[in-house]
Amino acid sequence: MEAKEISDLVYEVNSHLEKPELQRALKIESSVRSYLSDYLKGRGFIEVPPVIISVLTDPLNHPVYDPTIDYYGYKYSITKSMIFHKHILTKHFGKIFTFSPNIRLEEEDKAETGRHLSEFTQLDLEIRDATREDVMSLGEEMIVELFSKIKKTHSDDLKFFGRDLRIPKKPFERIRYKDAEKEYGGDFESILSKEKKEPFWIIDIPLEKREFYDREDPQRPGILVDMDLVYPEGFGEALSGGEREYKLDRIIERIHKKRQTEEQFKWYIEFAKDGLYPSAGFGIGIERLTRYICGLSRIEDVHPFPKVPGKLSL
Ligand code: ASN
């Protein structure tokens, strides 16, 4: 990482915070948060506070720097996602959501994507006894309503960005992971994202491409009952989620298939022994959503203190 004088950093932060683009984007993001929150509360969801450190967090399916904090003899991680907490909560609450700050200390190859911040917020939600179908239609309706409201209330800001925000038609297109890969090769997500004019779903993701907690289709071994939503116009991944494994034997088998250890997830396993419910949910990145709404090429332009992998930031 390049060395930087403190005075340079102060200058950089101040010039960033002064930018009209950032100020407008933050105004929009502030509305995005309240509209989404109102939308979910209006549908019976309870907002829960975020978990920042825990003995249990998402293993993710890609490498990140992974520090732990030793505290009273236990190893705590900084939350990478609240996936397990969401699932455990559905034992006692039917529908929950949280604006969850996630820390993923990405490696430097993610610095130039324009889509990665090491610290970001996802709106993470989970519903007990729901199916993938249920959460996909919820996601579609939520996005359509959000975009319509933003168009009405932020027309000046969208005009400033020169953004003609299109309201997508429901249901969004669905493409099976394996079909997309066959037709476009390994880079299908970015190819399709550039080609499409409206958000679309990638469904039925192969088991090895995702974490152990997404449910394997009992009728189609190796295929998960999960999904990603991808933004059009080259903006890439928006959301990911799916149905969850909830039976103890399935959870243990899936942990082993990933070559992870029961020790690593012992707390979650204890909850599974106690009994978990079937559930489904998803998480949508707030900064990526704001970036898409504003039509900006770089994610740091929607965050006051952006943590771009490999770069010093406040
Ligand atoms: N929030 C995602 C989900 O609900 C998980 C993640 O962020 N890795 O599936």
Short mmCIF file of C-alpha atoms and ligand atoms in Angstrom, two decimals:
data_model
loop_
_atom_site.label_atom_id
_atom_site.label_comp_id
_atom_site.label_asym_id
_atom_site.label_seq_id
_atom_site.Cartn_x
_atom_site.Cartn_y
_atom_site.Cartn_z
CA MET A 1 0.00 0.00 0.00
CA GLU A 2 1.38 3.45 -0.87
CA ALA A 3 2.45 5.65 2.05
CA LYS A 4 0.36 8.75 2.51
CA GLU A 5 0.92 11.89 4.55
CA ILE A 6 -1.78 12.66 7.07
CA SER A 7 -2.25 16.11 5.53
CA ASP A 8 -2.89 14.47 2.13
CA LEU A 9 -5.55 12.31 3.69
CA VAL A 10 -7.29 15.29 5.30
CA TYR A 11 -7.27 17.12 1.97
CA GLU A 12 -8.58 14.05 0.16
CA VAL A 13 -11.40 13.43 2.65
CA ASN A 14 -12.48 17.06 2.60
CA SER A 15 -12.51 17.27 -1.20
CA HIS A 16 -14.47 14.02 -1.36
CA LEU A 17 -17.08 15.21 1.15
CA GLU A 18 -17.47 18.49 -0.74
CA LYS A 19 -18.28 16.84 -4.07
CA PRO A 20 -21.83 17.60 -5.24
CA GLU A 21 -22.03 14.03 -6.66
CA LEU A 22 -21.39 12.55 -3.23
CA GLN A 23 -23.77 14.92 -1.50
CA ARG A 24 -26.59 14.10 -3.93
CA ALA A 25 -25.85 10.38 -3.78
CA LEU A 26 -26.00 10.43 0.01
CA LYS A 27 -29.32 12.26 -0.08
CA ILE A 28 -30.66 9.51 -2.31
CA GLU A 29 -29.14 6.79 -0.13
CA SER A 30 -30.73 8.28 2.94
CA SER A 31 -34.14 8.02 1.22
CA VAL A 32 -33.35 4.50 0.00
CA ARG A 33 -32.82 3.43 3.61
CA SER A 34 -36.08 4.96 4.85
CA TYR A 35 -38.20 3.75 1.91
CA LEU A 36 -36.91 0.19 2.24
CA SER A 37 -37.40 0.23 5.97
CA ASP A 38 -40.99 1.55 5.62
CA TYR A 39 -41.72 -0.96 2.88
CA LEU A 40 -40.65 -3.91 5.03
CA LYS A 41 -42.26 -2.67 8.25
CA GLY A 42 -45.48 -2.21 6.28
CA ARG A 43 -45.31 -5.92 5.44
CA GLY A 44 -44.90 -7.16 9.00
CA PHE A 45 -41.10 -7.25 9.25
CA ILE A 46 -39.32 -6.32 12.47
CA GLU A 47 -36.04 -4.43 12.22
CA VAL A 48 -33.32 -5.92 14.43
CA PRO A 49 -30.04 -4.25 15.38
CA PRO A 50 -26.88 -5.33 13.56
CA VAL A 51 -24.30 -7.69 15.02
CA ILE A 52 -20.79 -6.26 14.71
CA ILE A 53 -18.63 -8.92 16.35
CA SER A 54 -19.49 -12.54 16.98
CA VAL A 55 -18.06 -16.03 17.47
CA LEU A 56 -20.06 -16.93 14.35
CA THR A 57 -19.97 -15.30 10.94
CA ASP A 58 -20.32 -16.05 7.25
CA PRO A 59 -17.39 -18.11 5.86
CA LEU A 60 -17.99 -16.53 2.41
CA ASN A 61 -17.09 -18.32 -0.78
CA HIS A 62 -14.03 -16.28 -1.70
CA PRO A 63 -10.81 -15.44 0.17
CA VAL A 64 -10.56 -12.31 2.32
CA TYR A 65 -8.09 -11.24 5.03
CA ASP A 66 -9.55 -12.71 8.16
CA PRO A 67 -8.48 -11.25 11.51
CA THR A 68 -10.05 -12.42 14.77
CA ILE A 69 -10.30 -10.72 18.12
CA ASP A 70 -9.36 -12.70 21.24
CA TYR A 71 -11.77 -11.73 23.94
CA TYR A 72 -12.09 -13.54 27.29
CA GLY A 73 -10.73 -16.70 25.73
CA TYR A 74 -13.04 -16.73 22.69
CA LYS A 75 -12.27 -15.85 19.10
CA TYR A 76 -14.60 -13.20 17.71
CA SER A 77 -14.85 -12.27 14.06
CA ILE A 78 -16.08 -9.02 12.59
CA THR A 79 -19.36 -9.68 10.81
CA LYS A 80 -19.00 -10.62 7.14
CA SER A 81 -22.73 -11.17 6.93
CA MET A 82 -25.45 -11.90 9.47
CA ILE A 83 -26.64 -15.01 7.65
CA PHE A 84 -26.55 -17.28 10.72
CA HIS A 85 -28.01 -14.70 13.07
CA LYS A 86 -30.85 -14.15 10.60
CA HIS A 87 -31.60 -17.85 10.47
CA ILE A 88 -31.49 -18.23 14.25
CA LEU A 89 -33.79 -15.22 14.63
CA THR A 90 -36.46 -16.85 12.47
CA LYS A 91 -37.03 -19.34 15.29
CA HIS A 92 -38.65 -16.56 17.25
CA PHE A 93 -39.57 -13.91 14.68
CA GLY A 94 -41.37 -14.68 11.44
CA LYS A 95 -39.94 -11.84 9.36
CA ILE A 96 -36.86 -9.82 10.20
CA PHE A 97 -34.53 -7.36 8.52
CA THR A 98 -31.47 -5.41 9.48
CA PHE A 99 -29.19 -2.82 7.93
CA SER A 100 -26.07 -4.82 8.57
CA PRO A 101 -22.59 -3.30 8.35
CA ASN A 102 -20.37 -5.99 6.84
CA ILE A 103 -16.59 -6.06 6.95
CA ARG A 104 -14.98 -8.07 4.18
CA LEU A 105 -11.28 -7.29 3.98
CA GLU A 106 -11.05 -7.96 0.27
CA GLU A 107 -7.74 -8.54 -1.43
CA GLU A 108 -6.25 -5.86 -3.67
CA ASP A 109 -7.53 -7.43 -6.90
CA LYS A 110 -10.93 -5.97 -5.94
CA ALA A 111 -9.64 -2.37 -5.84
CA GLU A 112 -10.50 -1.51 -9.43
CA THR A 113 -13.88 -3.19 -9.83
CA GLY A 114 -15.82 -0.06 -8.82
CA ARG A 115 -18.14 -2.42 -6.90
CA HIS A 116 -16.17 -3.45 -3.81
CA LEU A 117 -15.80 -1.72 -0.48
CA SER A 118 -14.22 -3.50 2.50
CA GLU A 119 -16.90 -1.92 4.69
CA PHE A 120 -20.43 -1.74 3.37
CA THR A 121 -24.03 -2.13 4.47
CA GLN A 122 -26.43 -4.76 3.30
CA LEU A 123 -30.13 -4.81 3.93
CA ASP A 124 -30.38 -8.41 5.06
CA LEU A 125 -33.78 -10.05 5.51
CA GLU A 126 -35.09 -13.49 6.33
CA ILE A 127 -38.56 -15.08 6.48
CA ARG A 128 -39.51 -18.25 8.35
CA ASP A 129 -41.16 -20.99 6.25
CA ALA A 130 -40.68 -18.97 3.07
CA THR A 131 -39.62 -20.33 -0.32
CA ARG A 132 -37.22 -18.88 -2.87
CA GLU A 133 -40.27 -17.91 -4.90
CA ASP A 134 -41.63 -15.86 -1.97
CA VAL A 135 -38.44 -13.87 -1.48
CA MET A 136 -37.91 -13.34 -5.20
CA SER A 137 -41.34 -11.75 -5.60
CA LEU A 138 -40.76 -9.68 -2.48
CA GLY A 139 -37.43 -8.47 -3.93
CA GLU A 140 -39.03 -7.57 -7.25
CA GLU A 141 -41.86 -5.63 -5.67
CA MET A 142 -39.49 -3.87 -3.28
CA ILE A 143 -37.23 -2.71 -6.09
CA VAL A 144 -40.05 -1.57 -8.35
CA GLU A 145 -41.67 0.42 -5.52
CA LEU A 146 -38.35 1.89 -4.44
CA PHE A 147 -37.41 3.04 -7.94
CA SER A 148 -40.87 4.57 -8.48
CA LYS A 149 -40.62 6.52 -5.21
CA ILE A 150 -37.08 7.70 -5.90
CA LYS A 151 -38.11 8.88 -9.36
CA LYS A 152 -40.90 10.91 -7.82
CA THR A 153 -39.03 12.37 -4.86
CA HIS A 154 -35.52 12.79 -6.28
CA SER A 155 -36.15 13.90 -9.85
CA ASP A 156 -33.75 16.86 -9.40
CA ASP A 157 -30.95 14.63 -8.19
CA LEU A 158 -31.50 12.09 -10.97
CA LYS A 159 -31.47 14.93 -13.48
CA PHE A 160 -28.18 16.14 -11.99
CA PHE A 161 -26.72 12.67 -12.62
CA GLY A 162 -28.25 12.56 -16.11
CA ARG A 163 -29.89 9.33 -15.01
CA ASP A 164 -32.97 7.97 -16.70
CA LEU A 165 -33.87 5.37 -14.08
CA ARG A 166 -35.99 2.71 -15.70
CA ILE A 167 -38.74 0.99 -13.68
CA PRO A 168 -38.33 -2.72 -14.39
CA LYS A 169 -41.26 -4.95 -15.31
CA LYS A 170 -42.24 -7.83 -13.04
CA PRO A 171 -41.55 -10.72 -13.07
CA PHE A 172 -37.85 -10.17 -13.78
CA GLU A 173 -36.20 -12.53 -16.23
CA ARG A 174 -34.73 -15.73 -14.74
CA ILE A 175 -31.68 -17.45 -16.14
CA ARG A 176 -30.28 -20.73 -14.83
CA TYR A 177 -26.64 -20.52 -13.80
CA LYS A 178 -25.61 -23.52 -15.91
CA ASP A 179 -27.46 -22.27 -19.01
CA ALA A 180 -25.79 -18.87 -18.72
CA GLU A 181 -22.37 -20.46 -18.26
CA LYS A 182 -22.88 -22.74 -21.25
CA GLU A 183 -23.87 -19.90 -23.51
CA TYR A 184 -21.51 -17.13 -22.36
CA GLY A 185 -18.68 -18.89 -20.51
CA GLY A 186 -17.33 -18.19 -17.03
CA ASP A 187 -17.72 -14.42 -17.34
CA PHE A 188 -21.46 -14.68 -18.06
CA GLU A 189 -22.52 -12.38 -15.24
CA SER A 190 -20.69 -9.34 -16.51
CA ILE A 191 -21.52 -10.11 -20.17
CA LEU A 192 -25.22 -10.44 -19.41
CA SER A 193 -25.17 -7.46 -17.08
CA LYS A 194 -23.83 -5.30 -19.93
CA GLU A 195 -26.32 -6.70 -22.42
CA LYS A 196 -29.53 -6.41 -20.39
CA LYS A 197 -31.73 -3.36 -19.90
CA GLU A 198 -33.52 -4.58 -16.77
CA PRO A 199 -32.40 -6.47 -13.64
CA PHE A 200 -32.45 -10.26 -14.01
CA TRP A 201 -32.12 -13.32 -11.79
CA ILE A 202 -29.46 -15.98 -11.94
CA ILE A 203 -31.01 -19.04 -10.29
CA ASP A 204 -30.00 -22.62 -9.43
CA ILE A 205 -26.41 -21.88 -8.53
CA PRO A 206 -24.15 -24.97 -8.37
CA LEU A 207 -23.26 -26.15 -4.89
CA GLU A 208 -19.53 -25.48 -5.16
CA LYS A 209 -20.13 -21.84 -6.05
CA ARG A 210 -21.88 -20.97 -2.81
CA GLU A 211 -21.57 -21.27 0.95
CA PHE A 212 -22.89 -24.36 2.77
CA TYR A 213 -25.99 -22.71 4.17
CA ASP A 214 -27.96 -22.36 0.89
CA ARG A 215 -30.31 -25.32 0.49
CA GLU A 216 -29.49 -28.09 -1.96
CA ASP A 217 -32.45 -29.10 -4.11
CA PRO A 218 -33.35 -32.65 -2.98
CA GLN A 219 -34.57 -33.42 -6.51
CA ARG A 220 -31.43 -32.09 -8.18
CA PRO A 221 -28.31 -32.89 -6.16
CA GLY A 222 -25.53 -30.34 -6.66
CA ILE A 223 -28.00 -27.52 -7.46
CA LEU A 224 -29.01 -24.98 -4.84
CA VAL A 225 -32.40 -23.37 -4.33
CA ASP A 226 -30.91 -19.90 -4.38
CA MET A 227 -30.43 -16.85 -6.57
CA ASP A 228 -28.53 -13.69 -7.37
CA LEU A 229 -30.09 -10.57 -8.79
CA VAL A 230 -27.92 -8.76 -11.32
CA TYR A 231 -28.28 -5.11 -12.35
CA PRO A 232 -28.34 -4.28 -16.06
CA GLU A 233 -26.12 -1.74 -17.88
CA GLY A 234 -22.97 -3.41 -16.60
CA PHE A 235 -23.59 -2.67 -12.91
CA GLY A 236 -23.20 -6.33 -11.86
CA GLU A 237 -24.46 -8.19 -8.80
CA ALA A 238 -27.19 -6.58 -6.70
CA LEU A 239 -28.46 -9.17 -4.30
CA SER A 240 -27.95 -12.75 -3.25
CA GLY A 241 -30.04 -15.14 -1.24
CA GLY A 242 -32.01 -18.34 -1.24
CA GLU A 243 -33.60 -21.06 0.87
CA ARG A 244 -31.52 -22.39 3.77
CA GLU A 245 -30.44 -25.79 4.98
CA TYR A 246 -32.10 -26.24 8.38
CA LYS A 247 -31.78 -29.94 9.27
CA LEU A 248 -28.79 -30.91 11.39
CA ASP A 249 -27.62 -33.81 9.20
CA ARG A 250 -27.82 -31.71 6.03
CA ILE A 251 -25.93 -28.82 7.61
CA ILE A 252 -23.13 -31.15 8.77
CA GLU A 253 -22.92 -32.86 5.39
CA ARG A 254 -22.72 -29.50 3.60
CA ILE A 255 -19.99 -28.23 5.96
CA HIS A 256 -17.95 -31.35 5.15
CA LYS A 257 -18.54 -30.99 1.41
CA LYS A 258 -17.00 -27.51 1.64
CA ARG A 259 -14.02 -29.01 3.51
CA GLN A 260 -14.85 -26.79 6.44
CA THR A 261 -14.92 -28.03 10.03
CA GLU A 262 -17.70 -28.64 12.51
CA GLU A 263 -15.48 -26.88 15.07
CA GLN A 264 -15.64 -23.68 12.98
CA PHE A 265 -19.43 -23.69 13.09
CA LYS A 266 -20.02 -25.36 16.46
CA TRP A 267 -22.31 -22.60 17.68
CA TYR A 268 -24.54 -22.85 14.64
CA ILE A 269 -24.57 -26.65 14.91
CA GLU A 270 -25.81 -26.35 18.50
CA PHE A 271 -28.72 -24.26 17.26
CA ALA A 272 -29.43 -26.78 14.52
CA LYS A 273 -29.50 -29.56 17.17
CA ASP A 274 -31.99 -27.50 19.10
CA GLY A 275 -34.05 -27.16 15.89
CA LEU A 276 -34.09 -24.56 13.13
CA TYR A 277 -36.96 -23.67 10.80
CA PRO A 278 -36.96 -23.69 7.03
CA SER A 279 -36.42 -20.12 5.90
CA ALA A 280 -35.45 -18.02 2.92
CA GLY A 281 -34.05 -14.54 2.56
CA PHE A 282 -31.60 -12.31 0.81
CA GLY A 283 -29.21 -9.43 1.31
CA ILE A 284 -28.99 -6.38 -0.95
CA GLY A 285 -26.00 -4.04 -0.83
CA ILE A 286 -27.09 -0.49 -0.09
CA GLU A 287 -24.09 1.23 -1.67
CA ARG A 288 -24.41 -0.81 -4.88
CA LEU A 289 -28.12 -0.05 -4.99
CA THR A 290 -27.46 3.68 -4.60
CA ARG A 291 -24.70 3.53 -7.20
CA TYR A 292 -27.10 1.90 -9.65
CA ILE A 293 -29.88 4.40 -8.98
CA CYS A 294 -27.46 7.31 -9.53
CA GLY A 295 -25.79 5.57 -12.50
CA LEU A 296 -22.28 6.11 -11.08
CA SER A 297 -19.29 4.11 -12.22
CA ARG A 298 -17.48 3.93 -8.87
CA ILE A 299 -18.90 2.80 -5.56
CA GLU A 300 -16.70 5.13 -3.52
CA ASP A 301 -18.76 8.02 -4.92
CA VAL A 302 -21.72 6.94 -2.78
CA HIS A 303 -19.83 6.57 0.52
CA PRO A 304 -18.46 9.40 2.69
CA PHE A 305 -15.55 7.28 3.99
CA PRO A 306 -15.10 4.61 1.33
CA LYS A 307 -12.80 1.71 2.20
CA VAL A 308 -11.45 0.71 -1.18
CA PRO A 309 -9.40 -2.50 -0.89
CA GLY A 310 -5.68 -1.69 -0.85
CA LYS A 311 -6.11 2.04 -0.26
CA LEU A 312 -5.69 4.03 2.94
CA SER A 313 -8.93 5.60 4.09
CA LEU A 314 -10.31 7.29 7.15
N1 ASN B 1 -27.01 -11.97 2.72
C1 ASN B 1 -26.76 -13.14 1.93
C2 ASN B 1 -27.96 -14.07 1.99
O1 ASN B 1 -28.96 -13.73 2.60
C3 ASN B 1 -25.53 -13.84 2.37
C4 ASN B 1 -24.25 -13.05 2.16
O2 ASN B 1 -24.21 -11.85 2.25
N2 ASN B 1 -23.14 -13.72 1.89
O3 ASN B 1 -27.92 -15.13 1.41
#
